[in-house]
Amino acid sequence: ADEVFDYRFLPARPEGPGFALVLLHGTGGDEHSLVPIGEAVAPGAALLSPRGQVLEQGQPRFFRRFAEGVLDADDLRRRAGELAAFVTRAAVRHGLGETPRIALGYSNGANIAAATLLLHPAAFAGAVLLRPMQLPLGQDEAGRLAGQPLLILAGRRDAIVPAGHPEALRDFLVRAGAEVELRWLPGGHGLAEEELAIVADWLRALS
Ligand code: MLT
């Protein structure tokens, strides 16, 4: 076990791609929630899937918030540091060596993925951010990203992510040096079957 995170690790299979996926669930999920999605979008990839250690009325998440959509910036910074340290530890423990780590985060997990990348650019070689929000971080505290490829999937009818946030997050990440593709889906905050193919294609182009 890890000293900070409960997690699941599934080793790579021979047919897998040349990267590992770090799965970051949404509020109320756990280390099992995104494993089927990871398997679907990158068959045979090593999967590292931690459970967020903050509980909100019994629901795991990766950092605190004051209310829905009102994120606790100090806690976000602290937990992003813990997540960056965890992925480095786990990569050593599971022999991932130099295998690039791609974050795949949904909702609260997408927000911690983006914050971790901005504050600790070496944590991930790229990321898929499903329904992220703009982060309460200053551009001045963002580290320098080395052109990491990022895919943001936003929902046209998302009732949780306020209007304008996906574009604002994209611009923030681009200014930090990332290569960001923002794509819009017709639906809301929930994951849609159709996006799995989009994510799978985008990941395939990476390897
Ligand atoms: C967050 O708190 O990160 C966002 O409100 C997304 C969520 O978890 O619902």
Tab-separated table of C-alpha atoms and ligand atoms in Angstrom:
chain	number	residue	atom	x	y	z
A	1	ALA	CA	0.000	0.000	0.000
A	2	ASP	CA	0.986	3.624	-0.449
A	3	GLU	CA	1.344	5.923	2.566
A	4	VAL	CA	-1.072	8.547	1.228
A	5	PHE	CA	-3.356	7.011	-1.396
A	6	ASP	CA	-5.340	3.824	-1.656
A	7	TYR	CA	-5.036	2.801	-5.287
A	8	ARG	CA	-5.239	0.084	-7.906
A	9	PHE	CA	-2.454	-0.752	-10.304
A	10	LEU	CA	-2.906	-2.914	-13.388
A	11	PRO	CA	0.338	-3.772	-15.191
A	12	ALA	CA	0.789	-3.249	-18.919
A	13	ARG	CA	0.095	-6.141	-21.283
A	14	PRO	CA	2.309	-6.878	-24.325
A	15	GLU	CA	-0.229	-5.438	-26.776
A	16	GLY	CA	-0.443	-2.180	-24.812
A	17	PRO	CA	0.733	1.279	-25.885
A	18	GLY	CA	3.993	2.874	-24.810
A	19	PHE	CA	2.404	4.933	-22.040
A	20	ALA	CA	0.739	4.379	-18.670
A	21	LEU	CA	-2.596	5.972	-17.760
A	22	VAL	CA	-3.161	7.636	-14.393
A	23	LEU	CA	-6.911	7.489	-13.763
A	24	LEU	CA	-8.449	10.261	-11.645
A	25	HIS	CA	-12.115	9.790	-10.781
A	26	GLY	CA	-14.864	12.378	-10.200
A	27	THR	CA	-16.535	13.219	-6.882
A	28	GLY	CA	-18.090	10.092	-5.376
A	29	GLY	CA	-15.964	7.743	-7.462
A	30	ASP	CA	-13.088	5.590	-6.309
A	31	GLU	CA	-10.048	3.722	-7.609
A	32	HIS	CA	-12.288	1.314	-9.516
A	33	SER	CA	-14.550	3.823	-11.313
A	34	LEU	CA	-12.438	4.642	-14.355
A	35	VAL	CA	-10.693	1.295	-14.819
A	36	PRO	CA	-13.203	0.112	-17.485
A	37	ILE	CA	-12.752	3.424	-19.322
A	38	GLY	CA	-8.967	3.147	-19.155
A	39	GLU	CA	-9.221	-0.390	-20.576
A	40	ALA	CA	-11.536	0.810	-23.343
A	41	VAL	CA	-9.469	3.801	-24.492
A	42	ALA	CA	-5.989	2.261	-24.142
A	43	PRO	CA	-6.220	-1.558	-24.123
A	44	GLY	CA	-3.214	-3.110	-22.421
A	45	ALA	CA	-1.850	0.131	-20.965
A	46	ALA	CA	-0.585	0.064	-17.378
A	47	LEU	CA	-3.278	1.687	-15.226
A	48	LEU	CA	-2.541	3.552	-12.010
A	49	SER	CA	-5.756	4.541	-10.271
A	50	PRO	CA	-5.654	6.331	-6.898
A	51	ARG	CA	-8.683	7.129	-4.735
A	52	GLY	CA	-9.046	10.794	-3.745
A	53	GLN	CA	-8.379	11.096	-0.028
A	54	VAL	CA	-10.770	13.978	0.722
A	55	LEU	CA	-14.257	12.948	1.815
A	56	GLU	CA	-17.240	15.209	1.160
A	57	GLN	CA	-20.231	13.696	2.930
A	58	GLY	CA	-18.652	10.303	2.428
A	59	GLN	CA	-17.839	10.934	-1.242
A	60	PRO	CA	-14.149	10.660	-2.198
A	61	ARG	CA	-12.586	13.512	-4.152
A	62	PHE	CA	-9.075	14.830	-4.744
A	63	PHE	CA	-9.270	18.219	-2.969
A	64	ARG	CA	-11.731	20.265	-0.923
A	65	ARG	CA	-14.276	22.724	-2.214
A	66	PHE	CA	-16.347	25.286	-0.325
A	67	ALA	CA	-19.418	24.679	-2.467
A	68	GLU	CA	-20.171	23.153	-5.853
A	69	GLY	CA	-17.922	24.957	-8.310
A	70	VAL	CA	-16.123	26.934	-5.553
A	71	LEU	CA	-12.742	25.249	-5.219
A	72	ASP	CA	-10.371	25.572	-2.216
A	73	ALA	CA	-7.183	26.830	-3.868
A	74	ASP	CA	-4.887	26.149	-0.904
A	75	ASP	CA	-6.081	22.590	-0.558
A	76	LEU	CA	-5.842	22.159	-4.343
A	77	ARG	CA	-2.165	23.200	-4.271
A	78	ARG	CA	-1.372	20.895	-1.369
A	79	ARG	CA	-3.160	17.867	-2.822
A	80	ALA	CA	-1.647	18.438	-6.275
A	81	GLY	CA	1.762	18.186	-4.605
A	82	GLU	CA	0.739	14.955	-2.896
A	83	LEU	CA	-0.542	13.500	-6.157
A	84	ALA	CA	2.653	14.430	-8.028
A	85	ALA	CA	4.731	12.741	-5.311
A	86	PHE	CA	2.454	9.695	-5.367
A	87	VAL	CA	2.736	9.108	-9.121
A	88	THR	CA	6.523	9.325	-8.902
A	89	ARG	CA	6.576	6.862	-5.972
A	90	ALA	CA	4.160	4.476	-7.648
A	91	ALA	CA	6.092	4.576	-10.938
A	92	VAL	CA	9.206	3.427	-9.092
A	93	ARG	CA	7.337	0.842	-7.028
A	94	HIS	CA	5.724	-0.713	-10.097
A	95	GLY	CA	8.771	-0.528	-12.354
A	96	LEU	CA	7.326	1.925	-14.859
A	97	GLY	CA	10.787	3.402	-15.412
A	98	GLU	CA	10.665	6.108	-18.066
A	99	THR	CA	7.236	5.056	-19.389
A	100	PRO	CA	5.368	8.331	-20.040
A	101	ARG	CA	2.409	8.859	-17.722
A	102	ILE	CA	-0.770	10.282	-19.225
A	103	ALA	CA	-3.444	11.509	-16.806
A	104	LEU	CA	-7.068	10.692	-17.597
A	105	GLY	CA	-9.315	12.654	-15.260
A	106	TYR	CA	-13.046	13.194	-15.050
A	107	SER	CA	-14.624	16.261	-13.371
A	108	ASN	CA	-12.914	16.659	-9.979
A	109	GLY	CA	-10.242	14.262	-11.268
A	110	ALA	CA	-9.745	16.411	-14.388
A	111	ASN	CA	-9.334	19.464	-12.168
A	112	ILE	CA	-6.655	17.841	-10.001
A	113	ALA	CA	-4.930	16.530	-13.152
A	114	ALA	CA	-4.710	20.031	-14.649
A	115	ALA	CA	-3.565	21.575	-11.355
A	116	THR	CA	-0.931	18.878	-10.834
A	117	LEU	CA	0.423	19.386	-14.335
A	118	LEU	CA	0.538	23.169	-13.920
A	119	LEU	CA	2.211	23.114	-10.504
A	120	HIS	CA	4.401	20.022	-11.129
A	121	PRO	CA	4.957	19.808	-14.901
A	122	ALA	CA	7.045	16.626	-14.699
A	123	ALA	CA	4.176	14.639	-13.166
A	124	PHE	CA	2.483	13.836	-16.497
A	125	ALA	CA	3.607	13.687	-20.119
A	126	GLY	CA	0.099	14.646	-21.223
A	127	ALA	CA	-3.520	14.517	-20.094
A	128	VAL	CA	-7.099	13.892	-21.088
A	129	LEU	CA	-9.364	16.255	-19.144
A	130	LEU	CA	-13.038	15.291	-19.195
A	131	ARG	CA	-15.316	18.183	-18.060
A	132	PRO	CA	-12.672	20.268	-16.253
A	133	MET	CA	-13.246	23.750	-14.827
A	134	GLN	CA	-11.121	26.838	-14.733
A	135	LEU	CA	-8.742	26.585	-11.747
A	136	PRO	CA	-8.277	29.132	-8.928
A	137	LEU	CA	-4.544	29.380	-9.613
A	138	GLY	CA	-2.522	32.332	-10.859
A	139	GLN	CA	-0.665	32.179	-14.142
A	140	ASP	CA	2.459	33.269	-12.234
A	141	GLU	CA	2.489	30.101	-10.116
A	142	ALA	CA	2.181	27.774	-13.110
A	143	GLY	CA	5.361	25.934	-13.994
A	144	ARG	CA	6.660	25.808	-17.533
A	145	LEU	CA	5.070	22.966	-19.501
A	146	ALA	CA	7.200	21.352	-22.181
A	147	GLY	CA	4.538	21.239	-24.902
A	148	GLN	CA	2.606	18.462	-23.172
A	149	PRO	CA	-0.357	17.369	-25.325
A	150	LEU	CA	-3.711	17.858	-23.601
A	151	LEU	CA	-7.218	16.983	-24.713
A	152	ILE	CA	-10.147	18.817	-23.090
A	153	LEU	CA	-13.617	17.403	-23.693
A	154	ALA	CA	-16.356	19.845	-22.697
A	155	GLY	CA	-20.153	19.435	-22.765
A	156	ARG	CA	-22.333	22.057	-24.455
A	157	ARG	CA	-25.078	21.424	-21.885
A	158	ASP	CA	-22.866	20.974	-18.822
A	159	ALA	CA	-24.801	22.305	-15.780
A	160	ILE	CA	-21.776	22.061	-13.424
A	161	VAL	CA	-18.965	23.657	-15.424
A	162	PRO	CA	-19.864	27.361	-15.916
A	163	ALA	CA	-19.927	28.856	-19.411
A	164	GLY	CA	-16.535	30.059	-20.572
A	165	HIS	CA	-14.537	27.815	-18.225
A	166	PRO	CA	-13.293	25.266	-20.770
A	167	GLU	CA	-11.930	28.047	-23.002
A	168	ALA	CA	-10.393	29.890	-20.011
A	169	LEU	CA	-8.677	26.700	-18.815
A	170	ARG	CA	-7.409	26.020	-22.335
A	171	ASP	CA	-5.937	29.524	-22.585
A	172	PHE	CA	-4.333	29.192	-19.143
A	173	LEU	CA	-2.734	25.861	-20.120
A	174	VAL	CA	-1.578	27.194	-23.503
A	175	ARG	CA	0.072	30.188	-21.823
A	176	ALA	CA	1.902	27.712	-19.558
A	177	GLY	CA	3.255	25.972	-22.670
A	178	ALA	CA	0.875	23.033	-23.257
A	179	GLU	CA	-0.483	21.943	-26.661
A	180	VAL	CA	-4.213	21.904	-26.029
A	181	GLU	CA	-7.056	20.562	-28.125
A	182	LEU	CA	-10.514	21.563	-26.880
A	183	ARG	CA	-13.432	19.579	-28.267
A	184	TRP	CA	-17.108	20.095	-27.593
A	185	LEU	CA	-19.683	17.371	-27.097
A	186	PRO	CA	-23.427	17.975	-27.366
A	187	GLY	CA	-24.253	16.575	-23.909
A	188	GLY	CA	-23.811	17.528	-20.267
A	189	HIS	CA	-21.489	16.748	-17.343
A	190	GLY	CA	-21.912	12.972	-17.525
A	191	LEU	CA	-19.599	10.849	-19.629
A	192	ALA	CA	-20.960	9.845	-23.019
A	193	GLU	CA	-20.308	6.592	-24.868
A	194	GLU	CA	-19.293	8.562	-27.982
A	195	GLU	CA	-16.340	10.228	-26.273
A	196	LEU	CA	-14.512	6.964	-25.665
A	197	ALA	CA	-13.697	6.721	-29.375
A	198	ILE	CA	-12.498	10.343	-29.417
A	199	VAL	CA	-10.223	9.706	-26.437
A	200	ALA	CA	-8.974	6.398	-27.868
A	201	ASP	CA	-8.097	8.039	-31.214
A	202	TRP	CA	-6.339	10.929	-29.501
A	203	LEU	CA	-4.306	8.542	-27.314
A	204	ARG	CA	-3.444	6.349	-30.299
A	205	ALA	CA	-1.968	9.360	-32.090
A	206	LEU	CA	0.363	9.888	-29.103
A	207	SER	CA	2.086	6.531	-29.304
B	1	MLT	C1	-14.857	20.114	-8.448
B	1	MLT	O1	-15.209	20.287	-7.296
B	1	MLT	O2	-13.723	19.719	-8.763
B	1	MLT	C2	-15.882	20.401	-9.484
B	1	MLT	O3	-16.992	21.021	-8.898
B	1	MLT	C3	-16.262	19.160	-10.202
B	1	MLT	C4	-16.924	18.162	-9.291
B	1	MLT	O4	-16.246	17.415	-8.619
B	1	MLT	O5	-18.152	18.086	-9.273
